[in-house]
Tab-separated table of C-alpha atoms in Angstrom:
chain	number	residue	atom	x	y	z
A	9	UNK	CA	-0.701	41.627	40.902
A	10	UNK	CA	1.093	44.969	39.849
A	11	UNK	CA	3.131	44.465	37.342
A	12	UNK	CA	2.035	42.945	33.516
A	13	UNK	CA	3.740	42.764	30.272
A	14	UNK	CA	2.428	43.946	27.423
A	15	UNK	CA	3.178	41.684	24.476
A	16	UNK	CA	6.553	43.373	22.465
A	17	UNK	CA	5.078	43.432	19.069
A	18	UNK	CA	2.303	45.189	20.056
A	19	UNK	CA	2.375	48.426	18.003
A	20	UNK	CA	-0.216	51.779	18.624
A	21	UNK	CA	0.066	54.666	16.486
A	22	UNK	CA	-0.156	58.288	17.459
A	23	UNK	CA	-4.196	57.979	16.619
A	24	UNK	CA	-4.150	55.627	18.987
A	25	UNK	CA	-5.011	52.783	16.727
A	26	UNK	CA	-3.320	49.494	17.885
A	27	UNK	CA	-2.559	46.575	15.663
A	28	UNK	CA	-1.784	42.550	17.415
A	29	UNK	CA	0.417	41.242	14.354
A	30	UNK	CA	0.322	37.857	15.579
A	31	UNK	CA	-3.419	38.025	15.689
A	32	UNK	CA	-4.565	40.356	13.130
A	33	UNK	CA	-7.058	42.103	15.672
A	34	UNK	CA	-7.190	46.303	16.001
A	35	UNK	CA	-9.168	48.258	18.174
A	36	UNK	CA	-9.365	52.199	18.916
A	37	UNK	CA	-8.241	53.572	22.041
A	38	UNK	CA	-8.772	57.031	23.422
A	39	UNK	CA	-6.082	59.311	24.676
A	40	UNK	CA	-6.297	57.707	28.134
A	41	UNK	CA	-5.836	54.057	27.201
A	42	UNK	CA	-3.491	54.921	24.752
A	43	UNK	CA	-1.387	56.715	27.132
A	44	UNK	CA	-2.026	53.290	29.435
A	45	UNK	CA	-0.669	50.749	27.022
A	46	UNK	CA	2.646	53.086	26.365
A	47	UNK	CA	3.169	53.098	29.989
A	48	UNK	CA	2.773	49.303	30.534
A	49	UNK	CA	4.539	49.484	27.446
A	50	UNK	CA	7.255	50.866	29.241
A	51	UNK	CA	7.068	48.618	32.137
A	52	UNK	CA	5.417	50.752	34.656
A	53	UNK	CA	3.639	48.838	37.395
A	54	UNK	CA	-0.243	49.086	38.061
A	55	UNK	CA	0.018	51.790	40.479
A	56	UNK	CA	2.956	54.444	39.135
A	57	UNK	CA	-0.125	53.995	36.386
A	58	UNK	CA	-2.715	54.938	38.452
A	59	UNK	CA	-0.189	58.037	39.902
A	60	UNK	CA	0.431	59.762	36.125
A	61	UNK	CA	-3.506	59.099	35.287
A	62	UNK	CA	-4.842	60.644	38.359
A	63	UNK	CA	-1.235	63.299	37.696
A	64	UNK	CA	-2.617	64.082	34.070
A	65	UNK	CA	-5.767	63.781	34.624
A	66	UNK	CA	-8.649	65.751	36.263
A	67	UNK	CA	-9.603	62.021	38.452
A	68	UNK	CA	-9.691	61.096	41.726
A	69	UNK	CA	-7.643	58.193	42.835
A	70	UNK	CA	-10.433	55.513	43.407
A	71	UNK	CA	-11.992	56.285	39.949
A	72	UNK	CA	-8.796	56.205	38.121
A	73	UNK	CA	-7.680	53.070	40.521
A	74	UNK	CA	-11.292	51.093	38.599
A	75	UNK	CA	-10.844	52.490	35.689
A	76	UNK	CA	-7.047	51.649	34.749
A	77	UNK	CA	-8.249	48.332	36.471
A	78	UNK	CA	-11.115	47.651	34.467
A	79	UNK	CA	-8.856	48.643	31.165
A	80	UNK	CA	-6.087	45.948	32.099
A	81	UNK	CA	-8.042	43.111	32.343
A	82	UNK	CA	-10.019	43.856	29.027
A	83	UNK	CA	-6.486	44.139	27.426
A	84	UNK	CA	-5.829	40.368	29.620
A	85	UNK	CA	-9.255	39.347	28.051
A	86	UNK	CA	-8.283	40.540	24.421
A	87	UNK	CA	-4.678	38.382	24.869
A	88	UNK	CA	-2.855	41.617	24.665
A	89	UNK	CA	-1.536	41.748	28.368
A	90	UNK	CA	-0.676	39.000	30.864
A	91	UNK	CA	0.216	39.217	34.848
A	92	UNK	CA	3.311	39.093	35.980
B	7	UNK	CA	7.915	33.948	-22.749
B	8	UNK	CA	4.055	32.702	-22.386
B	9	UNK	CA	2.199	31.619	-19.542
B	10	UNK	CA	-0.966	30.006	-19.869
B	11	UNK	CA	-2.824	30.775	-16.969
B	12	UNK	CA	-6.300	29.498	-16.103
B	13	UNK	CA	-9.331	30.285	-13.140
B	14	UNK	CA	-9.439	33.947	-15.023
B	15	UNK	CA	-13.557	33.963	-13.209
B	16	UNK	CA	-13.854	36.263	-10.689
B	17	UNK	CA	-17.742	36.499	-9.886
B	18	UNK	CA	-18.395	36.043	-5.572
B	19	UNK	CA	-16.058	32.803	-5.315
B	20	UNK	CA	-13.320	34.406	-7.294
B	21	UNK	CA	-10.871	31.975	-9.183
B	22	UNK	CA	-6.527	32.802	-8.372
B	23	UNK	CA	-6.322	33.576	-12.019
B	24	UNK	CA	-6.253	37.414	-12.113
B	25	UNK	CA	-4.390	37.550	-8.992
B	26	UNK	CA	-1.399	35.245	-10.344
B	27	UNK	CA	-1.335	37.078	-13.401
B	28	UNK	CA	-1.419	40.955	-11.965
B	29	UNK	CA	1.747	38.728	-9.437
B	30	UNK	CA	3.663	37.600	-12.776
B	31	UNK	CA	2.977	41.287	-14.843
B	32	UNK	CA	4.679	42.828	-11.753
B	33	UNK	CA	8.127	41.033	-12.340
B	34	UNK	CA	10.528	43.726	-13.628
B	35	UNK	CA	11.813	40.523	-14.782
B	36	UNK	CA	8.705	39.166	-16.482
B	37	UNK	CA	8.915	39.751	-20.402
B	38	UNK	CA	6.180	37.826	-22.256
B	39	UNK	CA	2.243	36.967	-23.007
B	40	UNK	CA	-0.376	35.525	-20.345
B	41	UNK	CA	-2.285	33.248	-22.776
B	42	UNK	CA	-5.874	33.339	-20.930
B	43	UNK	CA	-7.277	29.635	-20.879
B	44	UNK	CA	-10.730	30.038	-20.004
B	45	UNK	CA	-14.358	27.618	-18.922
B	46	UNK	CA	-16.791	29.705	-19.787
B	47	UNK	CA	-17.047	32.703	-22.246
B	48	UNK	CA	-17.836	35.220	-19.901
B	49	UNK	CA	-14.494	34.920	-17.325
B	50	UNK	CA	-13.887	38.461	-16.376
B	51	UNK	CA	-10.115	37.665	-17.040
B	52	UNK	CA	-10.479	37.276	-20.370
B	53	UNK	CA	-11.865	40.816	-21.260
B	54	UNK	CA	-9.443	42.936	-19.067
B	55	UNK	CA	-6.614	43.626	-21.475
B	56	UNK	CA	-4.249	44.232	-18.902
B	57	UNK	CA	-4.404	41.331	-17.433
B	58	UNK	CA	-4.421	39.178	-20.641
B	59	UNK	CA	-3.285	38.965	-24.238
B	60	UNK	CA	-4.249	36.405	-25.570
B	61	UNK	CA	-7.514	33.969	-24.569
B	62	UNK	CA	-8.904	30.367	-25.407
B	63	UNK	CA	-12.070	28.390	-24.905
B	64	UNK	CA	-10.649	24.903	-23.291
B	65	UNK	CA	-13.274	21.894	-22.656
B	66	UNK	CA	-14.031	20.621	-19.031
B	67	UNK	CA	-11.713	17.773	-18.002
B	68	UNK	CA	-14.331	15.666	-16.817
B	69	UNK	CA	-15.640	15.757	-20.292
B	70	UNK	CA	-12.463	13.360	-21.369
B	71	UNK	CA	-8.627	13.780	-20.502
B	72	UNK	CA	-8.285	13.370	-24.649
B	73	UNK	CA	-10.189	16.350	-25.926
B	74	UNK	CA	-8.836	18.751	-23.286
B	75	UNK	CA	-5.550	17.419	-24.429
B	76	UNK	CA	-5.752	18.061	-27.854
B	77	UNK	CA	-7.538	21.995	-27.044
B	78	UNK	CA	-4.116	22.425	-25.318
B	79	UNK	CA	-2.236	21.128	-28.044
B	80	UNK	CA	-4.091	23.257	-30.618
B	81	UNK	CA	-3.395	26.467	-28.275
B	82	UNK	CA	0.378	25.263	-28.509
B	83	UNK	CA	0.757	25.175	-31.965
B	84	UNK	CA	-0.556	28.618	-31.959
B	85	UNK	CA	1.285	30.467	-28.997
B	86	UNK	CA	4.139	28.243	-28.215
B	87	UNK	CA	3.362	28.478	-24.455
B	88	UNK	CA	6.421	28.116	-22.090
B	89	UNK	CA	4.218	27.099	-18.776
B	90	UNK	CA	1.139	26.503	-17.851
B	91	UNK	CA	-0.366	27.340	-14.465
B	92	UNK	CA	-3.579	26.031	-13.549
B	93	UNK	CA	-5.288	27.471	-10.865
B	94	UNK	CA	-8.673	25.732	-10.009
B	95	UNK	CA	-9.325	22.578	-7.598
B	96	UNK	CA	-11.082	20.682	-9.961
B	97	UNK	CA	-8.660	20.755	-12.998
B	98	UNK	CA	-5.514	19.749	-11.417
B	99	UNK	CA	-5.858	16.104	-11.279
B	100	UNK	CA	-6.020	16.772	-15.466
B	101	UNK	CA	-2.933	18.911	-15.626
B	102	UNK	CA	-1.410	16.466	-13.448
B	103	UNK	CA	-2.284	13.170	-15.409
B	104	UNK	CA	-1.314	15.216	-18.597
B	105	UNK	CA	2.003	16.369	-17.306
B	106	UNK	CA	4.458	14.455	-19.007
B	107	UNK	CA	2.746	14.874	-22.159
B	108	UNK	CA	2.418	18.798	-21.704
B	109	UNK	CA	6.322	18.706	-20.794
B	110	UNK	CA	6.870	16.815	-24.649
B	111	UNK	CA	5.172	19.512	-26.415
B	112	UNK	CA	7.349	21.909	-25.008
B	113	UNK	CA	5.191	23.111	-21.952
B	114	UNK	CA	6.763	23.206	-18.885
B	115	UNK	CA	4.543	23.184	-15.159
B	116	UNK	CA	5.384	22.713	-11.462
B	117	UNK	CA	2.620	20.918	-9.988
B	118	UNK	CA	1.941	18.651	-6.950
B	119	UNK	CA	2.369	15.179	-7.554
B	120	UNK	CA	-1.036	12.715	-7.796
B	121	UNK	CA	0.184	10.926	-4.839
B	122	UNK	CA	0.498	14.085	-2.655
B	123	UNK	CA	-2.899	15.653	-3.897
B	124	UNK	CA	-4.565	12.535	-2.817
B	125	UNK	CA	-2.995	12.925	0.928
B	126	UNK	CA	-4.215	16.477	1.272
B	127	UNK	CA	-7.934	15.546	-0.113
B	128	UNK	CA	-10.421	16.469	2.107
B	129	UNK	CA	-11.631	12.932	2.742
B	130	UNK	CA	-8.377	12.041	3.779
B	131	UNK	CA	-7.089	14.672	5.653
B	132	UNK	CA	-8.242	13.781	9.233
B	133	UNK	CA	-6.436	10.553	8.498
B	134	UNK	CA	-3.109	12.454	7.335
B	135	UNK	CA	-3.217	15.134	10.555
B	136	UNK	CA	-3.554	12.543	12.351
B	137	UNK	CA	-0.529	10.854	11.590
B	138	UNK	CA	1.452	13.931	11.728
B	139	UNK	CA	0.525	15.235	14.583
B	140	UNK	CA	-1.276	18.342	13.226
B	141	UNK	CA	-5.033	19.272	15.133
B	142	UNK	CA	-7.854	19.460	12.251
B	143	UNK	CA	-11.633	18.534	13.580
B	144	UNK	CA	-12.800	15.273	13.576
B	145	UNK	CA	-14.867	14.283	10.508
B	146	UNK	CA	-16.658	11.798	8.715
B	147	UNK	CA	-16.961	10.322	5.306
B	148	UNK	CA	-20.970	10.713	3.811
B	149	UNK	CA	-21.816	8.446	0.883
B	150	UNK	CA	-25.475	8.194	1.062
B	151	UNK	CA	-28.559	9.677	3.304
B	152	UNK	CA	-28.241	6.628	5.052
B	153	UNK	CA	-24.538	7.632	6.654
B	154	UNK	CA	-26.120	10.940	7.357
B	155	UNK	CA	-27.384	9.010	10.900
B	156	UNK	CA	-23.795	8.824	11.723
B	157	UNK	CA	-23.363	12.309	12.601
B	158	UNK	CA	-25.168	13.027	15.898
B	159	UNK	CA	-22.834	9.299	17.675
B	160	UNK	CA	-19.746	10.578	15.692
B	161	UNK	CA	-19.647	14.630	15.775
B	162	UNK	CA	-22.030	17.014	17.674
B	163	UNK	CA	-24.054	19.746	15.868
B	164	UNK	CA	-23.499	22.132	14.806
B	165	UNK	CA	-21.396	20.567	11.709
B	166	UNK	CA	-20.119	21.683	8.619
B	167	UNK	CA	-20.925	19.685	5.181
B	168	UNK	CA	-18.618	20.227	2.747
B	169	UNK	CA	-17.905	19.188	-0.717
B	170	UNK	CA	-14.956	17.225	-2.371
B	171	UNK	CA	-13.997	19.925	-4.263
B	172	UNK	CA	-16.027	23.107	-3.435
B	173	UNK	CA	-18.897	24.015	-1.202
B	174	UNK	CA	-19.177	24.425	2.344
B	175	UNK	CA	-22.443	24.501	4.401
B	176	UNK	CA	-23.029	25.089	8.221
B	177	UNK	CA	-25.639	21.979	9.653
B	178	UNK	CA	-27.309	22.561	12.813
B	179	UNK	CA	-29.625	19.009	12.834
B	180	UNK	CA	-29.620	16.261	10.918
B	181	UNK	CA	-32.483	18.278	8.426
B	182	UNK	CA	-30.439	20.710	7.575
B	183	UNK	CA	-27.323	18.112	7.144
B	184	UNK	CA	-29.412	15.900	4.515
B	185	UNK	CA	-30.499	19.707	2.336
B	186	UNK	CA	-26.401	20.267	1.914
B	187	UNK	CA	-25.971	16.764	1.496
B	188	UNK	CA	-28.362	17.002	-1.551
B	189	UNK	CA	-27.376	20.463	-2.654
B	190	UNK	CA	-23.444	20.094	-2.605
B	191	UNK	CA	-23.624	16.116	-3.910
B	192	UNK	CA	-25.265	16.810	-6.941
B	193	UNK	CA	-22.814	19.587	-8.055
B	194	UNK	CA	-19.795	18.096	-6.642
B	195	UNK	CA	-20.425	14.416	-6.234
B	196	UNK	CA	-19.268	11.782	-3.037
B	197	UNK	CA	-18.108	11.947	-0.719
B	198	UNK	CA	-19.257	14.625	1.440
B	199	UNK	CA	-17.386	15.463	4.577
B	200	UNK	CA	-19.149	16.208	7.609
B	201	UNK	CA	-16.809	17.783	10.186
B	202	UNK	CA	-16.519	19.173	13.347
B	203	UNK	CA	-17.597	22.667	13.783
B	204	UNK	CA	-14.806	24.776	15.216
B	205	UNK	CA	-16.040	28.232	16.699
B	206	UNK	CA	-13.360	30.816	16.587
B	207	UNK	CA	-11.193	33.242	14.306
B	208	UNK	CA	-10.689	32.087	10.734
B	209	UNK	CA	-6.765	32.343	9.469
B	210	UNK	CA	-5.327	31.303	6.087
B	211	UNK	CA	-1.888	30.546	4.758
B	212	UNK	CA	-0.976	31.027	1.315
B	213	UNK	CA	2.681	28.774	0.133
B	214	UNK	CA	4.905	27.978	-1.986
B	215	UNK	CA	6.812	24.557	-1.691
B	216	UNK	CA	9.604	23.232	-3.729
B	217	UNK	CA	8.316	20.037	-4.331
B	218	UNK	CA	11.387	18.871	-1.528
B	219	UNK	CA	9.972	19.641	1.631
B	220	UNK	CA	11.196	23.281	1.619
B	221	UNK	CA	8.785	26.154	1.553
B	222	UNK	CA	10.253	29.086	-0.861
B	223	UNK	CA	7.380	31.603	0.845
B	224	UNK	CA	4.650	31.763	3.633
B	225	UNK	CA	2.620	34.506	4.361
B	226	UNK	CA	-0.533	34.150	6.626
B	227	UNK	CA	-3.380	36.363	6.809
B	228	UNK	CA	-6.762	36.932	9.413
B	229	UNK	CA	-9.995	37.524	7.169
B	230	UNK	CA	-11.332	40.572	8.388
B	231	UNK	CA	-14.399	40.595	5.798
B	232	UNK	CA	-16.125	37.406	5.202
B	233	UNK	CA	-18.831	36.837	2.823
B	234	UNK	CA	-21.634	34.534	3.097
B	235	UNK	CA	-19.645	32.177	1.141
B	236	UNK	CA	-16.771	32.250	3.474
B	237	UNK	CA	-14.985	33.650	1.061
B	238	UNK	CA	-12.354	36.589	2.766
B	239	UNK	CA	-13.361	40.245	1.091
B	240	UNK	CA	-10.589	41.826	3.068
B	241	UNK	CA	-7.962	40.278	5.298
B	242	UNK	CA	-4.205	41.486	7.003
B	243	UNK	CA	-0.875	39.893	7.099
B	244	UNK	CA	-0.174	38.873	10.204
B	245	UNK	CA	2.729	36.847	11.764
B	246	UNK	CA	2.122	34.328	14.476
B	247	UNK	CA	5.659	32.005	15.180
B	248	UNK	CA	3.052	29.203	15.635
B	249	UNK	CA	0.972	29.308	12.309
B	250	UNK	CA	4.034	29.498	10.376
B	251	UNK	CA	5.776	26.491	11.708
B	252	UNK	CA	2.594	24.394	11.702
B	253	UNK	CA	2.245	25.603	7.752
B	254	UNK	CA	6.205	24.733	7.507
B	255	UNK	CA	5.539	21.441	8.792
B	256	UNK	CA	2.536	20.838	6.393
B	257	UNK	CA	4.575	21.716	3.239
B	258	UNK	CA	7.487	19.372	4.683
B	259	UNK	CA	5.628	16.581	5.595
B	260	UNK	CA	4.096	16.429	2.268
B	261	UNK	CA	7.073	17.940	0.024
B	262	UNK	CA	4.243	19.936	-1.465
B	263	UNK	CA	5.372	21.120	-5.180
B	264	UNK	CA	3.661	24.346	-6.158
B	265	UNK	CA	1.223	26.705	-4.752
B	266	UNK	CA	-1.456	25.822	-1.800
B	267	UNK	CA	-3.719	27.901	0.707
B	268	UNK	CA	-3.661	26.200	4.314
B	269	UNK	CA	-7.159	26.964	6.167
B	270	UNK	CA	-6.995	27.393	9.705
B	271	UNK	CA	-9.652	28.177	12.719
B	272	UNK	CA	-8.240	29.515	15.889
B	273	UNK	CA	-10.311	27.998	18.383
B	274	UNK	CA	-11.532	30.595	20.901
B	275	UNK	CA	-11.244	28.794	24.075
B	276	UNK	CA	-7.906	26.698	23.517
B	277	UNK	CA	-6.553	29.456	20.913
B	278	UNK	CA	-5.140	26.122	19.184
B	279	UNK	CA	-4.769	26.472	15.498
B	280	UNK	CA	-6.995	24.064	13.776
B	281	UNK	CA	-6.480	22.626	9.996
B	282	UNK	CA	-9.085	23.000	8.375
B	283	UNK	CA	-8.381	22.284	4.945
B	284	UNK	CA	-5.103	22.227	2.199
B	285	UNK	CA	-6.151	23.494	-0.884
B	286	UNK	CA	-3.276	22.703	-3.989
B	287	UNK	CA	-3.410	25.735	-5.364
B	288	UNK	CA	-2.961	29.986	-4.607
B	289	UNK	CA	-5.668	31.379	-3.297
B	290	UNK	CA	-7.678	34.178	-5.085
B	291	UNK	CA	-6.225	36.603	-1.953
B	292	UNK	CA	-2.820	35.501	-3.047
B	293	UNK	CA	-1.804	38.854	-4.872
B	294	UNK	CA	-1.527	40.524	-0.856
B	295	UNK	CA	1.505	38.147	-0.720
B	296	UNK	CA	2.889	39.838	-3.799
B	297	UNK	CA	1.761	42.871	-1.797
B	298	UNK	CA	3.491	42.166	1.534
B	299	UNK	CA	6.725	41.482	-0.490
B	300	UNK	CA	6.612	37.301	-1.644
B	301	UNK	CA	6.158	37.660	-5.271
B	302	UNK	CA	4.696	33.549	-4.999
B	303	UNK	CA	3.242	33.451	-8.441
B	304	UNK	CA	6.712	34.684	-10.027
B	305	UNK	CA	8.537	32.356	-8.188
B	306	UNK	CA	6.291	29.679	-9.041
B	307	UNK	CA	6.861	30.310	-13.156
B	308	UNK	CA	10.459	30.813	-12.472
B	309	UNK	CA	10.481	26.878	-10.553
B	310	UNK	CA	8.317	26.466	-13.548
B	311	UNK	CA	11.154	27.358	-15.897
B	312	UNK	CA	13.757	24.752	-13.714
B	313	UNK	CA	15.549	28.149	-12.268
B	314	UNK	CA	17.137	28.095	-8.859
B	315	UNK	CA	14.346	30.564	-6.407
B	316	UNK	CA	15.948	31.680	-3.175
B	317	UNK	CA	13.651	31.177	-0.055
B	318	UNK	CA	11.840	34.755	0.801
B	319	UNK	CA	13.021	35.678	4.068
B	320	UNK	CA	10.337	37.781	5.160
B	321	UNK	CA	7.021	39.868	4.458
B	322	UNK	CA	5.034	42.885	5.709
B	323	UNK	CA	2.915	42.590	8.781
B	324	UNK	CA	-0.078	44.457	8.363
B	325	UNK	CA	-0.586	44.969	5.061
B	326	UNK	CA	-4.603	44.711	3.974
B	327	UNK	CA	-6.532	43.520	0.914
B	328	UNK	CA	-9.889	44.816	0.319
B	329	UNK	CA	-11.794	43.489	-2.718
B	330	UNK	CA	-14.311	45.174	-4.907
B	331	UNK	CA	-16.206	44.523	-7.894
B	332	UNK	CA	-15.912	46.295	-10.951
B	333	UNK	CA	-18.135	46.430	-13.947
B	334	UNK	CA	-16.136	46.320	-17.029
B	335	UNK	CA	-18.139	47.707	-20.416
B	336	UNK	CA	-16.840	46.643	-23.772
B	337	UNK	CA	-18.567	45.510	-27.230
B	338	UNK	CA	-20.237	42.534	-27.770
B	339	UNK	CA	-17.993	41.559	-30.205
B	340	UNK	CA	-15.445	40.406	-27.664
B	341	UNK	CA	-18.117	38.215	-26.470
B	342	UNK	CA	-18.953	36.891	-30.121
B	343	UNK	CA	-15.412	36.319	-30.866
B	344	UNK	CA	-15.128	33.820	-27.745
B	345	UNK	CA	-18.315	32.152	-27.962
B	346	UNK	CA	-18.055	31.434	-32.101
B	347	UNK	CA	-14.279	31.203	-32.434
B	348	UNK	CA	-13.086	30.196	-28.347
B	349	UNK	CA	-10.661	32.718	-28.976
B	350	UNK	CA	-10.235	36.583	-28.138
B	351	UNK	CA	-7.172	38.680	-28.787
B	352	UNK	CA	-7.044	41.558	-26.243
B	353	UNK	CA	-4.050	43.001	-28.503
């Protein structure tokens, strides 16, 4: 329960302002869950996540552990992820 | 080259006129009039002199296939139109009766055949989803109060009521079902269709078929801004691999000829694409196709005009349409001119 794929057509501008083309839905993401979806974008597992978050970010582990968590399975929610 | 173009209203339940025109006018190829053919004196259409050059008062069809026939005939002998493209629900069983008569004086149209408007009605499109394997909710026929009783064995509230042509109304008990009943059968008529009520995202498809099972364009869109009409305010392109072969498989199955707007409802739970309704002509949002890079309404006239159209390959994902209302001033002799002569020259 590490890994998840991002669907491909998924695009998020430098605003961080994603667009779902097969769906039609948008939403707003901050700096942090932009920088999230462009590294599950580029395949990095749950936890090399966590490791540039906390790395980038002034966060403990545990916090950034929920957090990217909590993120992931809103994006799962939303269609716009899936588990590996 | 003239194009007589109707559905030039565009109050809250806009008519495709305007849109198919502005479509046409942006043809580098197009060279010609749009001959405005117009209900009621007061079509916005009429009065924007951009979008039209020439407009005429024509009768109601269901005031007599004969009169409406001979208004068209008149507006012949006067503009020598090429095509007509009629835009509206209600008309089209007219246009279509007419055709071969409109083709002898010269007018040429590309329309749906009787036999394939009937299919897609909305009384008989549970049957035809049915049969081709195609989800739509379940519904029932209403022809009196009496059938009203049906619903609650049949369907489960909430329902929606919905007109033969026009009108749609959401029914939460079998009160509120016999008000729309009421409301939409004395504008529209019987039957009304009661139907399941799907809860999710609304989607439509606007295409163009080639009257031999191929579609020339697709483009689907999400409605972003609904109004309280359900009519979309603002929508997106989108492009889901599912939608479009479901909409391919529509247009096949019933080698639609001409324009048409599928209706869809993404149910949440399932995310299953629902049918919701077929409607045989462009939809007022049609002009974000032109937008997203189908031209439809050019391609229509040019099928229109017997040319060969090559199938549009693609479109633009993400391209939006936002709606607004303008308020057009001009003299009040425009508005004399149409209401004492049923003409107006916007030259």
């Amino acid at each position: 329960m590490d890994k998840y794929k991002v669907s491909s057509n998924l695009a998020i501008s430098e605003n961080g302002f994603l667009f779902f083309p097969s769906t039609g839905d948008s939403f707003t993401l901050n700096e942090i869950g932009s920088s999230i979806v462009g590294l599950l974008k580029s395949k990095k597992s749950k936890s090399e996540i966590i490791e540039a978050i906390v790395e980038e970010y002034d966060i403990d582990e545990n916090s950034a552990e929920r957090d990217v968590t909590d993120f992931i399975t809103q994006l799962i929610n939303f269609n716009l992820a899936e588990e590996l | 080259m003239n194009i007589a173009i109707t559905g030039l209203n565009n109050v809250d339940n806009p008519g495709p006129g305007v849109p198919v025109i502005r479509g046409i006018k942006d043809s580098p190829k197009f060279d010609g009039n749009i001959i405005g053919l117009m209900y009621d004196s007061l079509e916005p259409g009429a009065y924007l002199k951009d979008v039209t050059d020439r407009n005429y008062l024509i009768p109601y069809p269901a005031g007599g296939l004969e009169p409406f026939f001979e208004r068209i005939k008149y507006i012949n002998s006067k503009e020598k139109i090429d095509v007509i493209i009629p835009t509206l629900d209600a008309e089209l069983y007219a246009f279509i009766k007419l055709e071969s008569r409109l083709n002898q004086l010269g007018i040429k149209t590309f329309l749906p055949t009787l036999e394939h408007l009937n299919f897609r009605g909305k009384d008989k499109l549970s049957s035809y989803c049915e049969s081709n394997d195609i989800i739509a909710p379940r519904s029932i026929l209403i022809n009196s109060v009496k059938d009203l009783h049906q619903i609650p064995s049949e369907l489960s509230f909430p329902v929606a009521i919905k007109g033969i042509f026009y009108d749609a109304h959401i029914a939460h008990n079998i009160e509120e079902a016999r008000t729309h009943f009421n409301n939409i059968s004395s504008k529209w008529g019987l039957p009304i269709i009661a139907q399941e009520f799907i809860k999710g995202e609304e989607y439509n498809v606007v295409v163009l078929g080639d009257g031999n099972g191929g579609s020339i364009g697709t483009v689907p869109m999400k409605k972003l801004f609904i109004t309280d009409k359900g009519k979309a305010w603002a929508g997106v392109t989108i492009k889901d691999e599912i939608l479009l072969d479901i909409s391919d498989k529509i247009i096949s199955s019933l080698s639609w000829k001409g324009g048409a707007e599928l209706e869809f409802v993404k149910e949440k739970e399932s995310n299953k694409f629902y049918l919701l309704e077929i409607n045989p002509r462009f939809p007022a949002w049609v002009y974000l196709a032109v937008g997203a890079g189908q031209n439809l309404p050019y391609a229509l006239f040019e099928l229109a005009l017997g040319k060969e159209v090559d199938k549009f390959e693609d479109y633009e994902v993400g391209k939006i349409f936002i709606r607004y209302s303008w308020d057009l001033i001009t003299d009040i002799k425009k508005f004399e001119q149409i209401t004492v002569q049923g003409e107006l020259d916007n030259g």
